[in-house]
Amino acid sequence: MPTKPDTALSSPRQTEAVLDIRQLSVHFDLGGNLLGRLFGRGGGRVRAVDGVNLSLQRGEVVGLVGESGSGKSSLGRALLGLAPISEGSIWFRGQDLATLSGRRLRELRRHVQMVFQDPSAALNPAMTVEQAVTDPLRIHGVPAGERRPRVVEALERVGLSPVELFLSKYPSDLSGGQKQRVVIARAIIMDPAVLIADEPISMLDMSVRAKILTLMLDLKDQLDLTYVYITHDLASAKFFCNRIAIMYLGRIVEIGDTNEIFENPRHPYTRALLAAIPDPDPSRPKTADLLRGEIPDASRPPSGCSFHPRCPVAFDRCGWEPRDLVATLEGHWLRTSPSTYDLERSRIANLDDISADGGSETVLRPSTDASPTDLVALLSEVRREDQGARFWEGVDEISEEPEGVRVRFHSGEDPVLRRNGDVEVACLLY
Amino acid sequence: MRGLLNAIVSPFSRTQGVARWMLGVGVAISGVFLVFAIFAPWLAPYGFATFKGPHGDFAKLGHPNSHHWFGTTDLQTDVLSRVIWGSRTALEVVTLAVIASLVIGLVLGILSGYVGGWADRLLVLVMDSLYAFPSFLLAIVCAFLFTNVIGTSVLFFSSGIIAAAMSLTVIYIPQYFRVVRNTTISAKQATYVEAARALGASGGVVMRRYLFGNVIQSVPVIGTLNAADAILTLAGLGFLGIGIQPNEAAEWGYDLQRALDDAGIGVWWTSLYPGLAIVLLVTGLTLVGEGLNETVNPVLRKRRLLPVVMPPRSRDEVSTTTTAPAPSLEGESTT
Ligand SMILES: Nc1ncnc2c1ncn2[C@@H]1O[C@H](COP(=O)(O)OP(=O)(O)O)[C@@H](O)[C@H]1O
Ligand code: SF4
Ligand SMILES: [Mg+2]
């Protein structure tokens, strides 16, 4: 198989949308217990995908890139009808997949197919290769006589030849790379228009990763496919994609041509992801933009720009809120000695309540053996110790009141995707 | 179809060591009774209710001799013939019961596990209540009910056999249901099921082609263990004189009950042979079941026979099997 890493980048761009995703949201209701739900204290909702717009041009490879938990798989699964669509539409050949159901949807389903992350799990252990690859044909009513040649052709296309050697094998007899080839053969056998590949190489050995990606590029050219490539690995996205959409907490925060994203990243999250790619050249200086902390709980995303708690360049309008104060104090305490922590922590009476507060201000209450003045002093101390913290940009006013210290934040804004140069980016800086 | 056969046969071929030995002995013993059952008309010297031959009536409670190897009963019937005909009765009832409960439990279990929702919750409730009910008591109640409902014979089975089989079916459905439902629920989460849905498979196709083959693996074990249990329950019913009527078929439990009085007057052959038949067949089937159990599913390994209550024959004899039920049912531990 020839290695043609540049086919993806050099293939001509057409302007025909194959799949048009508009304002798509996927929300999961978290269980909670029955009693909780009865009394309205349900487990809350995870906005796994939150109002995503994405239009797939025919023949292109779009990468969905983001940390684990950013909603990439949920978006991909929603395109196949595997995840519940709460809002929005998916237009395909003049029809909205989101509103179709039952037989009609299953029929259209064959035009959008998926390659899964774990090929061992994606194949039924009780089915042979032949049965697995034949099954889409059976499901869609291809006459029994026509199935065999198509299965053989599909297996040959994915490089499993001589085919006779593989037909009667069970998944347990195959290597990871071979299994992924079977999964790909099964996905392409109905001649789909769009293939969604959810981390198709991340469970495979290093040695076969490039081969699978190259195979997928070849198939794209031969079969006129359009890809959605889901990954947390920007390096493979650079190799594979024409366009990259960076996702964070269910939203696209930056989208544009692969070259532009790599050469001129705009969103601070994109920059952080790029900085995290292991650099093969150790002499180059390391940037300090590495991601801090972890991706927040998606059932309660931060207000304003949901990236603001981790953003190294966040400023006053980014959506600061009471729980950021708690996080800042906790960060400070992590750096102090245990005895300082005990002392300072004991002065605040309502720390736990504050993290549950919404809104743009909160009151820090002193415990019985402390006064509001002590708390003001504490905050100044934290601010002095924690020079670089972006949090203080967001604090509008700290006022001492009889019952405690009132901390007011600048009002925040939720950035929307805006065109900037050749890309679109959702950050208040642009 | 090939996959299904493979799924059923593979546990048998995968056994080894002690398990293989148990399986071998078990299959041999059960095989003998199977031969008895199938060829009863040719193997048994007389009919199960025959009390006279060409030379006049048989002796009452006659000693074993060259004409009646196992002796005769107080009703002048031939003990050997009744033992052989009895295996036919036992295997008919047990086969019917196991097949019916397996099919019903499997179908309900897959549906319930895959579809979920309130139908699932309702079914689980019903099955759990059936399961919690003492099984022998349930069998007695069902046998009473069904004997009255079924007046005539169905196909070539007499009404008593059908009634007994149905009572056993009711007892065993929950076992298949629970195991199959729980395996279905865990298999449903598997990526390959999601993959099938992504291919456009309907719920029916997913259940038939993707869940069925994977869920059925644990069923042969429960089947053979239930069969052993069913032999005992059937004998218990016969002992109480419920279900199969004496004129319909030979039944070991019934024979044991008739033989109770004989033991006191030194007649041992009327109770020994039917009793031995029960013990041997139960042992055979249990060996098959446990042999499979060792190989098929490590999770099932803790499983024991469910408690079977036999009516006490006398005070000093411990005739109730008091094996406590495993604290958690096998299916639950797989979720
Ligand atoms: N079936 C589900 N039920 C509840 N929450 C889910 C479900 N699937 C995904 N989520 C949540 O949605 C968010 C996005 O998950 P996912 O789409 O898997 O992200 P990614 O693929 O980028 O790692 C996560 O917070 C995850 O916990
Ligand atoms: S809006 Fe831009 S600067 Fe502000 S937090 Fe978000 S990414 Fe950072
Ligand atoms: Mg994922």
PDB file of N, CA and C in Angstrom, chain B residues 103-182:
ATOM      1  N   VAL B 103     -37.401 -21.927  26.556  1.00  0.00           N
ATOM      2  CA  VAL B 103     -37.844 -21.051  25.462  1.00  0.00           C
ATOM      3  C   VAL B 103     -38.536 -19.805  26.015  1.00  0.00           C
ATOM      4  N   ILE B 104     -39.476 -20.032  26.947  1.00  0.00           N
ATOM      5  CA  ILE B 104     -40.210 -18.879  27.484  1.00  0.00           C
ATOM      6  C   ILE B 104     -39.266 -17.944  28.236  1.00  0.00           C
ATOM      7  N   GLY B 105     -38.421 -18.542  29.099  1.00  0.00           N
ATOM      8  CA  GLY B 105     -37.510 -17.704  29.883  1.00  0.00           C
ATOM      9  C   GLY B 105     -36.536 -16.939  29.010  1.00  0.00           C
ATOM     10  N   LEU B 106     -36.059 -17.594  27.963  1.00  0.00           N
ATOM     11  CA  LEU B 106     -35.091 -16.963  27.061  1.00  0.00           C
ATOM     12  C   LEU B 106     -35.732 -15.791  26.326  1.00  0.00           C
ATOM     13  N   VAL B 107     -36.894 -16.041  25.752  1.00  0.00           N
ATOM     14  CA  VAL B 107     -37.555 -14.984  24.971  1.00  0.00           C
ATOM     15  C   VAL B 107     -37.925 -13.806  25.873  1.00  0.00           C
ATOM     16  N   LEU B 108     -38.561 -14.121  27.001  1.00  0.00           N
ATOM     17  CA  LEU B 108     -38.938 -13.035  27.917  1.00  0.00           C
ATOM     18  C   LEU B 108     -37.707 -12.306  28.435  1.00  0.00           C
ATOM     19  N   GLY B 109     -36.655 -13.059  28.738  1.00  0.00           N
ATOM     20  CA  GLY B 109     -35.445 -12.446  29.283  1.00  0.00           C
ATOM     21  C   GLY B 109     -34.788 -11.496  28.289  1.00  0.00           C
ATOM     22  N   ILE B 110     -34.681 -11.912  27.034  1.00  0.00           N
ATOM     23  CA  ILE B 110     -34.051 -11.051  26.030  1.00  0.00           C
ATOM     24  C   ILE B 110     -34.915  -9.801  25.811  1.00  0.00           C
ATOM     25  N   LEU B 111     -36.217 -10.030  25.652  1.00  0.00           N
ATOM     26  CA  LEU B 111     -37.112  -8.885  25.427  1.00  0.00           C
ATOM     27  C   LEU B 111     -37.035  -7.912  26.589  1.00  0.00           C
ATOM     28  N   SER B 112     -37.180  -8.475  27.785  1.00  0.00           N
ATOM     29  CA  SER B 112     -37.201  -7.638  28.972  1.00  0.00           C
ATOM     30  C   SER B 112     -35.900  -6.864  29.114  1.00  0.00           C
ATOM     31  N   GLY B 113     -34.782  -7.543  28.915  1.00  0.00           N
ATOM     32  CA  GLY B 113     -33.488  -6.889  29.064  1.00  0.00           C
ATOM     33  C   GLY B 113     -33.226  -5.867  27.981  1.00  0.00           C
ATOM     34  N   TYR B 114     -33.658  -6.160  26.758  1.00  0.00           N
ATOM     35  CA  TYR B 114     -33.344  -5.254  25.660  1.00  0.00           C
ATOM     36  C   TYR B 114     -34.290  -4.056  25.636  1.00  0.00           C
ATOM     37  N   VAL B 115     -35.569  -4.323  25.839  1.00  0.00           N
ATOM     38  CA  VAL B 115     -36.552  -3.239  25.734  1.00  0.00           C
ATOM     39  C   VAL B 115     -36.545  -2.372  26.983  1.00  0.00           C
ATOM     40  N   GLY B 116     -36.451  -3.005  28.144  1.00  0.00           N
ATOM     41  CA  GLY B 116     -36.398  -2.247  29.390  1.00  0.00           C
ATOM     42  C   GLY B 116     -37.724  -1.567  29.703  1.00  0.00           C
ATOM     43  N   GLY B 117     -37.664  -0.498  30.489  1.00  0.00           N
ATOM     44  CA  GLY B 117     -38.861   0.271  30.790  1.00  0.00           C
ATOM     45  C   GLY B 117     -39.785  -0.433  31.768  1.00  0.00           C
ATOM     46  N   TRP B 118     -41.043  -0.031  31.754  1.00  0.00           N
ATOM     47  CA  TRP B 118     -41.964  -0.550  32.770  1.00  0.00           C
ATOM     48  C   TRP B 118     -42.286  -2.021  32.531  1.00  0.00           C
ATOM     49  N   ALA B 119     -42.297  -2.457  31.273  1.00  0.00           N
ATOM     50  CA  ALA B 119     -42.579  -3.870  30.988  1.00  0.00           C
ATOM     51  C   ALA B 119     -41.515  -4.736  31.669  1.00  0.00           C
ATOM     52  N   ASP B 120     -40.289  -4.269  31.563  1.00  0.00           N
ATOM     53  CA  ASP B 120     -39.175  -4.978  32.196  1.00  0.00           C
ATOM     54  C   ASP B 120     -39.374  -5.033  33.704  1.00  0.00           C
ATOM     55  N   ARG B 121     -39.728  -3.884  34.273  1.00  0.00           N
ATOM     56  CA  ARG B 121     -39.877  -3.850  35.729  1.00  0.00           C
ATOM     57  C   ARG B 121     -41.001  -4.783  36.195  1.00  0.00           C
ATOM     58  N   LEU B 122     -42.088  -4.792  35.427  1.00  0.00           N
ATOM     59  CA  LEU B 122     -43.215  -5.654  35.779  1.00  0.00           C
ATOM     60  C   LEU B 122     -42.801  -7.127  35.717  1.00  0.00           C
ATOM     61  N   LEU B 123     -42.136  -7.490  34.616  1.00  0.00           N
ATOM     62  CA  LEU B 123     -41.712  -8.877  34.459  1.00  0.00           C
ATOM     63  C   LEU B 123     -40.759  -9.291  35.580  1.00  0.00           C
ATOM     64  N   VAL B 124     -39.829  -8.407  35.899  1.00  0.00           N
ATOM     65  CA  VAL B 124     -38.878  -8.724  36.962  1.00  0.00           C
ATOM     66  C   VAL B 124     -39.621  -8.963  38.269  1.00  0.00           C
ATOM     67  N   LEU B 125     -40.613  -8.129  38.517  1.00  0.00           N
ATOM     68  CA  LEU B 125     -41.394  -8.274  39.752  1.00  0.00           C
ATOM     69  C   LEU B 125     -42.079  -9.639  39.797  1.00  0.00           C
ATOM     70  N   VAL B 126     -42.751  -9.980  38.692  1.00  0.00           N
ATOM     71  CA  VAL B 126     -43.466 -11.262  38.642  1.00  0.00           C
ATOM     72  C   VAL B 126     -42.483 -12.418  38.821  1.00  0.00           C
ATOM     73  N   MET B 127     -41.383 -12.361  38.077  1.00  0.00           N
ATOM     74  CA  MET B 127     -40.417 -13.451  38.114  1.00  0.00           C
ATOM     75  C   MET B 127     -39.779 -13.575  39.499  1.00  0.00           C
ATOM     76  N   ASP B 128     -39.480 -12.432  40.090  1.00  0.00           N
ATOM     77  CA  ASP B 128     -38.876 -12.484  41.416  1.00  0.00           C
ATOM     78  C   ASP B 128     -39.834 -13.079  42.438  1.00  0.00           C
ATOM     79  N   SER B 129     -41.118 -12.757  42.301  1.00  0.00           N
ATOM     80  CA  SER B 129     -42.072 -13.345  43.256  1.00  0.00           C
ATOM     81  C   SER B 129     -42.154 -14.839  43.051  1.00  0.00           C
ATOM     82  N   LEU B 130     -42.203 -15.263  41.776  1.00  0.00           N
ATOM     83  CA  LEU B 130     -42.238 -16.701  41.501  1.00  0.00           C
ATOM     84  C   LEU B 130     -41.001 -17.368  42.085  1.00  0.00           C
ATOM     85  N   TYR B 131     -39.874 -16.691  41.906  1.00  0.00           N
ATOM     86  CA  TYR B 131     -38.610 -17.267  42.338  1.00  0.00           C
ATOM     87  C   TYR B 131     -38.541 -17.362  43.855  1.00  0.00           C
ATOM     88  N   ALA B 132     -39.094 -16.341  44.516  1.00  0.00           N
ATOM     89  CA  ALA B 132     -39.010 -16.303  45.977  1.00  0.00           C
ATOM     90  C   ALA B 132     -39.937 -17.332  46.608  1.00  0.00           C
ATOM     91  N   PHE B 133     -40.988 -17.699  45.879  1.00  0.00           N
ATOM     92  CA  PHE B 133     -41.955 -18.661  46.408  1.00  0.00           C
ATOM     93  C   PHE B 133     -41.290 -20.033  46.531  1.00  0.00           C
ATOM     94  N   PRO B 134     -41.511 -20.743  47.634  1.00  0.00           N
ATOM     95  CA  PRO B 134     -40.915 -22.088  47.745  1.00  0.00           C
ATOM     96  C   PRO B 134     -41.311 -22.930  46.543  1.00  0.00           C
ATOM     97  N   SER B 135     -40.324 -23.480  45.857  1.00  0.00           N
ATOM     98  CA  SER B 135     -40.627 -24.028  44.538  1.00  0.00           C
ATOM     99  C   SER B 135     -41.500 -25.273  44.610  1.00  0.00           C
ATOM    100  N   PHE B 136     -41.302 -26.096  45.634  1.00  0.00           N
ATOM    101  CA  PHE B 136     -42.112 -27.312  45.672  1.00  0.00           C
ATOM    102  C   PHE B 136     -43.574 -26.993  45.952  1.00  0.00           C
ATOM    103  N   LEU B 137     -43.776 -25.995  46.822  1.00  0.00           N
ATOM    104  CA  LEU B 137     -45.132 -25.555  47.119  1.00  0.00           C
ATOM    105  C   LEU B 137     -45.800 -25.040  45.855  1.00  0.00           C
ATOM    106  N   LEU B 138     -45.037 -24.256  45.114  1.00  0.00           N
ATOM    107  CA  LEU B 138     -45.548 -23.703  43.866  1.00  0.00           C
ATOM    108  C   LEU B 138     -45.915 -24.832  42.905  1.00  0.00           C
ATOM    109  N   ALA B 139     -45.052 -25.852  42.857  1.00  0.00           N
ATOM    110  CA  ALA B 139     -45.309 -26.977  41.963  1.00  0.00           C
ATOM    111  C   ALA B 139     -46.608 -27.677  42.355  1.00  0.00           C
ATOM    112  N   ILE B 140     -46.840 -27.851  43.670  1.00  0.00           N
ATOM    113  CA  ILE B 140     -48.056 -28.515  44.128  1.00  0.00           C
ATOM    114  C   ILE B 140     -49.282 -27.716  43.689  1.00  0.00           C
ATOM    115  N   VAL B 141     -49.224 -26.393  43.964  1.00  0.00           N
ATOM    116  CA  VAL B 141     -50.363 -25.543  43.611  1.00  0.00           C
ATOM    117  C   VAL B 141     -50.628 -25.606  42.115  1.00  0.00           C
ATOM    118  N   CYS B 142     -49.557 -25.453  41.327  1.00  0.00           N
ATOM    119  CA  CYS B 142     -49.724 -25.460  39.874  1.00  0.00           C
ATOM    120  C   CYS B 142     -50.267 -26.804  39.401  1.00  0.00           C
ATOM    121  N   ALA B 143     -49.731 -27.881  39.957  1.00  0.00           N
ATOM    122  CA  ALA B 143     -50.169 -29.204  39.516  1.00  0.00           C
ATOM    123  C   ALA B 143     -51.672 -29.368  39.761  1.00  0.00           C
ATOM    124  N   PHE B 144     -52.131 -28.923  40.921  1.00  0.00           N
ATOM    125  CA  PHE B 144     -53.567 -28.971  41.220  1.00  0.00           C
ATOM    126  C   PHE B 144     -54.347 -28.204  40.170  1.00  0.00           C
ATOM    127  N   LEU B 145     -53.916 -26.956  39.952  1.00  0.00           N
ATOM    128  CA  LEU B 145     -54.611 -26.089  39.007  1.00  0.00           C
ATOM    129  C   LEU B 145     -54.650 -26.712  37.619  1.00  0.00           C
ATOM    130  N   PHE B 146     -53.487 -27.099  37.127  1.00  0.00           N
ATOM    131  CA  PHE B 146     -53.392 -27.554  35.744  1.00  0.00           C
ATOM    132  C   PHE B 146     -54.109 -28.883  35.539  1.00  0.00           C
ATOM    133  N   THR B 147     -54.081 -29.749  36.546  1.00  0.00           N
ATOM    134  CA  THR B 147     -54.756 -31.036  36.386  1.00  0.00           C
ATOM    135  C   THR B 147     -56.243 -30.810  36.145  1.00  0.00           C
ATOM    136  N   ASN B 148     -56.791 -29.805  36.844  1.00  0.00           N
ATOM    137  CA  ASN B 148     -58.207 -29.537  36.649  1.00  0.00           C
ATOM    138  C   ASN B 148     -58.492 -28.879  35.309  1.00  0.00           C
ATOM    139  N   VAL B 149     -57.553 -28.045  34.877  1.00  0.00           N
ATOM    140  CA  VAL B 149     -57.787 -27.291  33.640  1.00  0.00           C
ATOM    141  C   VAL B 149     -57.665 -28.185  32.417  1.00  0.00           C
ATOM    142  N   ILE B 150     -56.602 -29.009  32.415  1.00  0.00           N
ATOM    143  CA  ILE B 150     -56.353 -29.846  31.234  1.00  0.00           C
ATOM    144  C   ILE B 150     -57.142 -31.133  31.361  1.00  0.00           C
ATOM    145  N   GLY B 151     -58.176 -31.252  30.562  1.00  0.00           N
ATOM    146  CA  GLY B 151     -59.023 -32.443  30.676  1.00  0.00           C
ATOM    147  C   GLY B 151     -58.492 -33.584  29.849  1.00  0.00           C
ATOM    148  N   THR B 152     -58.079 -33.286  28.634  1.00  0.00           N
ATOM    149  CA  THR B 152     -57.728 -34.358  27.709  1.00  0.00           C
ATOM    150  C   THR B 152     -56.240 -34.366  27.424  1.00  0.00           C
ATOM    151  N   SER B 153     -55.827 -35.390  26.725  1.00  0.00           N
ATOM    152  CA  SER B 153     -54.409 -35.456  26.391  1.00  0.00           C
ATOM    153  C   SER B 153     -54.102 -34.518  25.224  1.00  0.00           C
ATOM    154  N   VAL B 154     -52.862 -34.024  25.216  1.00  0.00           N
ATOM    155  CA  VAL B 154     -52.411 -33.124  24.155  1.00  0.00           C
ATOM    156  C   VAL B 154     -51.341 -33.850  23.363  1.00  0.00           C
ATOM    157  N   LEU B 155     -51.445 -33.784  22.048  1.00  0.00           N
ATOM    158  CA  LEU B 155     -50.554 -34.568  21.186  1.00  0.00           C
ATOM    159  C   LEU B 155     -50.577 -36.009  21.682  1.00  0.00           C
ATOM    160  N   PHE B 156     -49.416 -36.598  21.918  1.00  0.00           N
ATOM    161  CA  PHE B 156     -49.451 -37.963  22.449  1.00  0.00           C
ATOM    162  C   PHE B 156     -49.073 -38.015  23.927  1.00  0.00           C
ATOM    163  N   PHE B 157     -49.114 -36.839  24.590  1.00  0.00           N
ATOM    164  CA  PHE B 157     -48.841 -36.836  26.020  1.00  0.00           C
ATOM    165  C   PHE B 157     -50.157 -36.851  26.790  1.00  0.00           C
ATOM    166  N   SER B 158     -50.218 -37.654  27.832  1.00  0.00           N
ATOM    167  CA  SER B 158     -51.443 -37.690  28.619  1.00  0.00           C
ATOM    168  C   SER B 158     -51.560 -36.408  29.432  1.00  0.00           C
ATOM    169  N   SER B 159     -52.777 -36.123  29.873  1.00  0.00           N
ATOM    170  CA  SER B 159     -53.024 -34.847  30.543  1.00  0.00           C
ATOM    171  C   SER B 159     -52.189 -34.720  31.814  1.00  0.00           C
ATOM    172  N   GLY B 160     -51.978 -35.821  32.513  1.00  0.00           N
ATOM    173  CA  GLY B 160     -51.188 -35.765  33.734  1.00  0.00           C
ATOM    174  C   GLY B 160     -49.757 -35.335  33.460  1.00  0.00           C
ATOM    175  N   ILE B 161     -49.212 -35.861  32.384  1.00  0.00           N
ATOM    176  CA  ILE B 161     -47.828 -35.509  32.028  1.00  0.00           C
ATOM    177  C   ILE B 161     -47.742 -34.032  31.676  1.00  0.00           C
ATOM    178  N   ILE B 162     -48.724 -33.561  30.913  1.00  0.00           N
ATOM    179  CA  ILE B 162     -48.731 -32.140  30.539  1.00  0.00           C
ATOM    180  C   ILE B 162     -48.838 -31.272  31.794  1.00  0.00           C
ATOM    181  N   ALA B 163     -49.735 -31.645  32.672  1.00  0.00           N
ATOM    182  CA  ALA B 163     -49.935 -30.837  33.880  1.00  0.00           C
ATOM    183  C   ALA B 163     -48.653 -30.796  34.712  1.00  0.00           C
ATOM    184  N   ALA B 164     -48.025 -31.953  34.882  1.00  0.00           N
ATOM    185  CA  ALA B 164     -46.785 -31.991  35.659  1.00  0.00           C
ATOM    186  C   ALA B 164     -45.710 -31.145  34.977  1.00  0.00           C
ATOM    187  N   ALA B 165     -45.600 -31.267  33.657  1.00  0.00           N
ATOM    188  CA  ALA B 165     -44.580 -30.511  32.923  1.00  0.00           C
ATOM    189  C   ALA B 165     -44.835 -29.016  33.064  1.00  0.00           C
ATOM    190  N   MET B 166     -46.113 -28.620  32.984  1.00  0.00           N
ATOM    191  CA  MET B 166     -46.418 -27.200  33.095  1.00  0.00           C
ATOM    192  C   MET B 166     -46.073 -26.657  34.484  1.00  0.00           C
ATOM    193  N   SER B 167     -46.352 -27.462  35.499  1.00  0.00           N
ATOM    194  CA  SER B 167     -46.021 -26.987  36.851  1.00  0.00           C
ATOM    195  C   SER B 167     -44.527 -26.771  36.979  1.00  0.00           C
ATOM    196  N   LEU B 168     -43.748 -27.733  36.446  1.00  0.00           N
ATOM    197  CA  LEU B 168     -42.296 -27.581  36.523  1.00  0.00           C
ATOM    198  C   LEU B 168     -41.843 -26.377  35.705  1.00  0.00           C
ATOM    199  N   THR B 169     -42.494 -26.170  34.563  1.00  0.00           N
ATOM    200  CA  THR B 169     -42.137 -25.025  33.721  1.00  0.00           C
ATOM    201  C   THR B 169     -42.248 -23.728  34.506  1.00  0.00           C
ATOM    202  N   VAL B 170     -43.365 -23.588  35.207  1.00  0.00           N
ATOM    203  CA  VAL B 170     -43.576 -22.350  35.967  1.00  0.00           C
ATOM    204  C   VAL B 170     -42.443 -22.137  36.964  1.00  0.00           C
ATOM    205  N   ILE B 171     -41.999 -23.226  37.596  1.00  0.00           N
ATOM    206  CA  ILE B 171     -40.932 -23.066  38.583  1.00  0.00           C
ATOM    207  C   ILE B 171     -39.629 -22.614  37.940  1.00  0.00           C
ATOM    208  N   TYR B 172     -39.341 -23.128  36.737  1.00  0.00           N
ATOM    209  CA  TYR B 172     -37.999 -22.897  36.199  1.00  0.00           C
ATOM    210  C   TYR B 172     -37.881 -21.672  35.311  1.00  0.00           C
ATOM    211  N   ILE B 173     -38.998 -21.157  34.802  1.00  0.00           N
ATOM    212  CA  ILE B 173     -38.913 -19.967  33.939  1.00  0.00           C
ATOM    213  C   ILE B 173     -38.083 -18.850  34.590  1.00  0.00           C
ATOM    214  N   PRO B 174     -38.347 -18.513  35.867  1.00  0.00           N
ATOM    215  CA  PRO B 174     -37.614 -17.375  36.439  1.00  0.00           C
ATOM    216  C   PRO B 174     -36.102 -17.540  36.394  1.00  0.00           C
ATOM    217  N   GLN B 175     -35.625 -18.791  36.508  1.00  0.00           N
ATOM    218  CA  GLN B 175     -34.167 -18.975  36.490  1.00  0.00           C
ATOM    219  C   GLN B 175     -33.573 -18.561  35.160  1.00  0.00           C
ATOM    220  N   TYR B 176     -34.191 -19.040  34.055  1.00  0.00           N
ATOM    221  CA  TYR B 176     -33.686 -18.647  32.739  1.00  0.00           C
ATOM    222  C   TYR B 176     -33.870 -17.159  32.541  1.00  0.00           C
ATOM    223  N   PHE B 177     -35.040 -16.703  32.956  1.00  0.00           N
ATOM    224  CA  PHE B 177     -35.349 -15.291  32.767  1.00  0.00           C
ATOM    225  C   PHE B 177     -34.287 -14.405  33.401  1.00  0.00           C
ATOM    226  N   ARG B 178     -33.975 -14.695  34.648  1.00  0.00           N
ATOM    227  CA  ARG B 178     -33.042 -13.814  35.356  1.00  0.00           C
ATOM    228  C   ARG B 178     -31.656 -13.831  34.731  1.00  0.00           C
ATOM    229  N   VAL B 179     -31.172 -15.030  34.446  1.00  0.00           N
ATOM    230  CA  VAL B 179     -29.833 -15.110  33.859  1.00  0.00           C
ATOM    231  C   VAL B 179     -29.803 -14.436  32.484  1.00  0.00           C
ATOM    232  N   VAL B 180     -30.804 -14.759  31.672  1.00  0.00           N
ATOM    233  CA  VAL B 180     -30.805 -14.227  30.305  1.00  0.00           C
ATOM    234  C   VAL B 180     -31.011 -12.711  30.320  1.00  0.00           C
ATOM    235  N   ARG B 181     -31.898 -12.235  31.178  1.00  0.00           N
ATOM    236  CA  ARG B 181     -32.137 -10.792  31.227  1.00  0.00           C
ATOM    237  C   ARG B 181     -30.860 -10.056  31.649  1.00  0.00           C
ATOM    238  N   ASN B 182     -30.193 -10.574  32.670  1.00  0.00           N
ATOM    239  CA  ASN B 182     -29.000  -9.884  33.135  1.00  0.00           C
ATOM    240  C   ASN B 182     -27.874  -9.926  32.106  1.00  0.00           C
TER     241      ASN B 182
END
